[in-house]
Short mmCIF file of C-alpha atoms in Angstrom, two decimals:
data_model
loop_
_atom_site.label_atom_id
_atom_site.label_comp_id
_atom_site.label_asym_id
_atom_site.label_seq_id
_atom_site.Cartn_x
_atom_site.Cartn_y
_atom_site.Cartn_z
CA GLU A 464 -89.90 -5.54 -34.89
CA LEU A 465 -93.71 -7.24 -35.62
CA ARG A 466 -95.66 -5.32 -37.65
CA ASP A 467 -98.82 -6.69 -38.97
CA ALA A 468 -97.10 -10.07 -39.38
CA GLY A 469 -94.95 -8.14 -41.34
CA LEU A 470 -90.73 -7.40 -39.87
CA LEU A 471 -89.42 -4.12 -40.13
CA VAL A 472 -85.24 -4.27 -39.90
CA ARG A 473 -83.47 -0.61 -39.09
CA LEU A 474 -79.59 -0.06 -40.03
CA GLY A 475 -77.95 2.88 -39.15
CA LEU A 476 -75.64 4.32 -41.87
CA GLY A 477 -73.17 7.07 -42.27
CA GLY A 478 -74.39 10.05 -42.43
CA PHE A 479 -78.37 8.97 -42.30
CA GLY A 480 -80.46 7.64 -39.14
CA GLU A 481 -81.98 4.81 -40.32
CA VAL A 482 -82.87 2.56 -43.11
CA SER A 483 -85.77 0.95 -42.60
CA VAL A 484 -86.91 -2.38 -44.54
CA ASP A 485 -90.39 -3.03 -44.39
CA LEU A 486 -91.93 -6.90 -45.96
CA GLY A 487 -95.03 -6.97 -45.72
CA ARG A 488 -98.03 -9.02 -46.11
CA LEU A 489 -97.82 -8.59 -50.09
CA GLY A 490 -93.95 -9.35 -50.30
CA LEU A 491 -92.51 -6.06 -51.60
CA SER A 492 -90.28 -3.92 -49.82
CA SER A 493 -89.87 -0.10 -49.70
CA HIS A 494 -86.73 1.75 -48.98
CA VAL A 495 -87.22 4.72 -47.20
CA LEU A 496 -83.23 6.57 -46.41
CA ARG A 497 -83.50 9.28 -43.98
CA PRO A 498 -80.83 11.92 -42.88
CA PRO A 499 -81.16 12.58 -38.90
CA PRO A 500 -83.30 14.42 -37.01
CA ARG A 501 -82.12 18.03 -35.67
CA ARG A 502 -81.23 18.34 -32.98
CA LYS A 503 -81.83 21.57 -31.50
CA GLU A 504 -78.58 22.26 -30.48
CA ASP A 505 -77.50 22.73 -34.25
CA ALA A 506 -80.29 24.78 -34.30
CA THR A 507 -78.30 27.80 -33.21
CA PRO A 508 -73.89 28.99 -33.93
CA PRO A 509 -72.76 27.64 -30.11
CA PRO A 510 -71.56 30.61 -28.67
CA PRO A 511 -68.02 32.70 -29.22
CA PRO A 512 -65.15 31.10 -26.89
CA PRO A 513 -65.06 33.07 -23.81
CA LEU A 514 -62.14 35.91 -23.85
CA GLU A 515 -58.87 34.85 -22.01
CA LEU A 516 -57.62 37.64 -19.71
CA VAL A 517 -54.66 38.55 -18.47
CA THR A 518 -54.18 41.28 -15.32
CA VAL A 519 -51.55 43.70 -15.89
CA HIS A 520 -49.35 45.22 -13.19
CA ASP A 521 -47.12 47.36 -12.50
CA PHE A 522 -43.53 46.08 -11.32
CA TRP A 523 -40.68 47.54 -9.37
CA ASN A 524 -37.78 47.29 -11.51
CA ALA A 525 -34.70 48.06 -9.60
CA GLU A 526 -31.97 47.83 -12.77
CA LEU A 527 -34.80 49.99 -14.32
CA LYS A 528 -35.01 52.24 -11.61
CA GLN A 529 -38.32 52.53 -13.15
CA LEU A 530 -41.99 51.12 -12.84
CA THR A 531 -43.34 48.27 -15.38
CA PHE A 532 -45.83 46.99 -16.73
CA HIS A 533 -47.04 43.89 -17.87
CA PRO A 534 -48.98 40.93 -17.29
CA GLY A 535 -47.19 38.03 -15.96
CA ASP A 536 -44.74 37.64 -13.22
CA GLY A 537 -41.80 39.90 -12.76
CA TRP A 538 -38.75 39.66 -15.48
CA LEU A 539 -35.30 38.20 -14.18
CA LEU A 540 -33.21 40.81 -13.33
CA ALA A 541 -28.74 40.13 -13.32
CA GLY A 542 -28.85 38.46 -9.80
CA GLY A 543 -31.62 36.38 -10.90
CA ALA A 544 -34.14 38.87 -8.46
CA HIS A 545 -36.56 39.40 -10.28
CA GLU A 546 -38.92 42.49 -10.53
CA GLU A 547 -41.15 42.88 -7.43
CA ARG A 548 -45.28 42.97 -7.79
CA LYS A 549 -46.94 46.03 -6.39
CA GLY A 550 -50.66 45.59 -7.36
CA PRO A 551 -53.01 44.91 -10.46
CA GLN A 552 -54.11 48.03 -12.74
CA PHE A 553 -56.30 46.46 -15.01
CA VAL A 554 -57.30 43.32 -16.78
CA ALA A 555 -56.32 43.16 -20.78
CA LEU A 556 -56.82 40.32 -23.13
CA ALA A 557 -54.82 37.40 -23.40
CA ARG A 558 -55.40 36.78 -27.22
CA ALA A 559 -56.41 38.82 -30.57
CA ALA A 560 -60.51 39.71 -30.68
CA PRO A 561 -62.18 41.67 -32.63
CA GLY A 562 -61.83 45.45 -32.10
CA ALA A 563 -58.93 44.58 -29.86
CA VAL A 564 -55.26 45.87 -30.63
CA PRO A 565 -51.59 43.85 -29.87
CA VAL A 566 -49.47 46.36 -26.74
CA TYR A 567 -45.95 46.66 -26.06
CA ASP A 568 -43.15 47.79 -24.52
CA TRP A 569 -40.81 50.28 -26.23
CA TRP A 570 -37.12 51.35 -24.96
CA SER A 571 -37.04 54.46 -25.38
CA ASN A 572 -33.48 56.28 -26.20
CA LYS A 573 -34.16 59.16 -25.05
CA LEU A 574 -35.87 58.38 -21.52
CA LYS A 575 -34.06 55.81 -20.92
CA LYS A 576 -36.61 53.96 -20.19
CA LEU A 577 -39.83 51.44 -21.06
CA SER A 578 -43.32 52.44 -21.70
CA LEU A 579 -46.33 50.40 -22.09
CA HIS A 580 -48.53 51.44 -24.95
CA PRO A 581 -49.68 50.85 -29.16
CA GLU A 582 -48.58 51.08 -32.53
CA PRO A 583 -47.12 53.73 -33.52
CA ALA A 584 -43.79 54.68 -32.18
CA TRP A 585 -43.10 57.29 -29.81
CA GLU A 586 -40.62 60.23 -30.35
CA GLY A 587 -37.46 58.23 -30.36
CA GLU A 588 -38.42 54.50 -29.17
CA THR A 589 -38.23 50.96 -30.54
CA ARG A 590 -40.16 48.77 -30.25
CA ARG A 591 -39.79 45.68 -27.84
CA GLY A 592 -42.10 41.95 -26.76
CA LEU A 593 -45.99 42.02 -27.32
CA GLN A 594 -47.44 42.17 -23.74
CA PHE A 595 -51.59 41.62 -24.65
CA TYR A 596 -54.43 43.47 -26.75
CA ALA A 597 -56.35 45.19 -25.39
CA HIS A 598 -59.56 47.30 -27.06
CA ALA A 599 -59.25 49.99 -28.78
CA ALA A 600 -62.59 52.10 -27.94
CA PRO A 601 -65.02 51.36 -25.06
CA ALA A 602 -66.35 48.24 -25.10
CA LYS A 603 -69.20 47.17 -22.86
CA GLY A 604 -67.52 46.74 -18.90
CA THR A 605 -64.61 48.64 -20.30
CA VAL A 606 -62.63 51.60 -18.68
CA PRO A 607 -60.08 54.43 -20.53
CA VAL A 608 -56.57 53.48 -19.34
CA ARG A 609 -54.15 56.43 -19.99
CA ALA A 610 -49.73 57.43 -19.65
CA PHE A 611 -49.29 59.69 -17.02
CA TRP A 612 -45.76 61.79 -16.58
CA HIS A 613 -44.40 60.93 -13.22
CA ASP A 614 -42.71 63.53 -12.04
CA LYS A 615 -40.55 61.93 -9.41
CA LEU A 616 -39.73 58.65 -11.96
CA LYS A 617 -38.75 60.98 -15.39
CA GLN A 618 -41.64 57.77 -16.45
CA PHE A 619 -44.35 57.26 -18.18
CA THR A 620 -47.25 54.77 -15.93
CA VAL A 621 -50.13 53.53 -17.53
CA HIS A 622 -53.33 52.78 -15.26
CA SER A 623 -56.84 52.82 -15.46
CA GLY A 624 -58.37 56.05 -13.47
CA GLY A 625 -57.09 59.03 -11.98
CA ALA A 626 -53.74 60.52 -11.74
CA TRP A 627 -51.03 59.31 -8.99
CA VAL A 628 -49.39 61.65 -6.82
CA ARG A 629 -46.46 63.70 -8.99
CA GLU A 630 -48.37 62.25 -11.58
CA GLU A 631 -49.94 64.32 -15.05
CA THR A 632 -51.96 63.74 -18.14
CA GLU A 633 -49.47 63.88 -20.51
CA ARG A 634 -51.13 61.27 -23.05
CA ALA A 635 -55.16 60.53 -24.75
CA THR A 636 -56.19 57.68 -23.74
CA LEU A 637 -54.39 53.97 -25.15
CA PHE A 638 -56.85 51.56 -24.77
CA HIS A 639 -60.13 50.13 -23.10
CA ALA A 640 -58.74 48.11 -20.70
CA TYR A 641 -61.54 45.23 -17.87
CA PRO A 642 -60.89 47.34 -14.44
CA VAL A 643 -59.01 44.69 -12.13
CA PRO A 644 -62.06 42.92 -9.95
CA VAL A 645 -61.89 45.68 -6.67
CA ALA A 646 -63.01 48.03 -8.99
CA ARG A 647 -65.25 45.79 -11.34
CA ALA A 648 -67.16 45.80 -8.11
CA ARG A 649 -67.17 50.13 -7.15
CA LEU A 650 -67.90 50.42 -11.13
CA ALA A 651 -71.32 47.89 -10.67
CA ARG A 652 -72.35 49.61 -8.03
CA LEU A 653 -72.29 53.72 -10.02
CA PRO A 654 -74.58 54.81 -12.77
CA TRP A 655 -72.50 54.07 -15.65
CA GLY A 656 -72.06 57.59 -17.16
CA ASP A 657 -69.91 57.96 -13.93
CA ALA A 658 -68.70 54.17 -13.94
CA ARG A 659 -66.29 54.93 -17.45
CA ASP A 660 -63.52 56.52 -14.71
CA ALA A 661 -64.75 55.95 -11.77
CA ALA A 662 -61.08 53.14 -11.48
#
């Protein structure tokens, strides 16, 4: 580029936007090193990655004669069959996140049944596998998930909302999770004060 009979040379150097060497009329040269201009997207930190969510269903486990609660497909049973998927109960976190606790399935030697909850173990239980993560305290958009004693099945069920037929509340809130999409749409139409327990 010619400027007032001078020659302007631009070179890119790693980490700097340009090097200008100006050979002017007097035969003098000057060197200017400039860092690249700050990009607008560098001015603010990037948003956190979106949470990975999993839908937790209840399944009928014919071997154990009970409902199990977990994400994913039905577990493989003896003879090659799988658990029968029933319905979505809530939406949980697939990975650890701030304020979240791991939720495990537990085997009760006393009841000979599985239960689902965060630590600590209930009386006579042995921890099995990690199933998902959930909020330990209420978080925006979450609903409480409780354990209910099911009189007919002789087991604890785990879900949001009120007790099902033949259930009674036995434990306090275990954790907080997101409602399933159908319940979310219903919650969006309710005043927030009523929404927490409506799912």
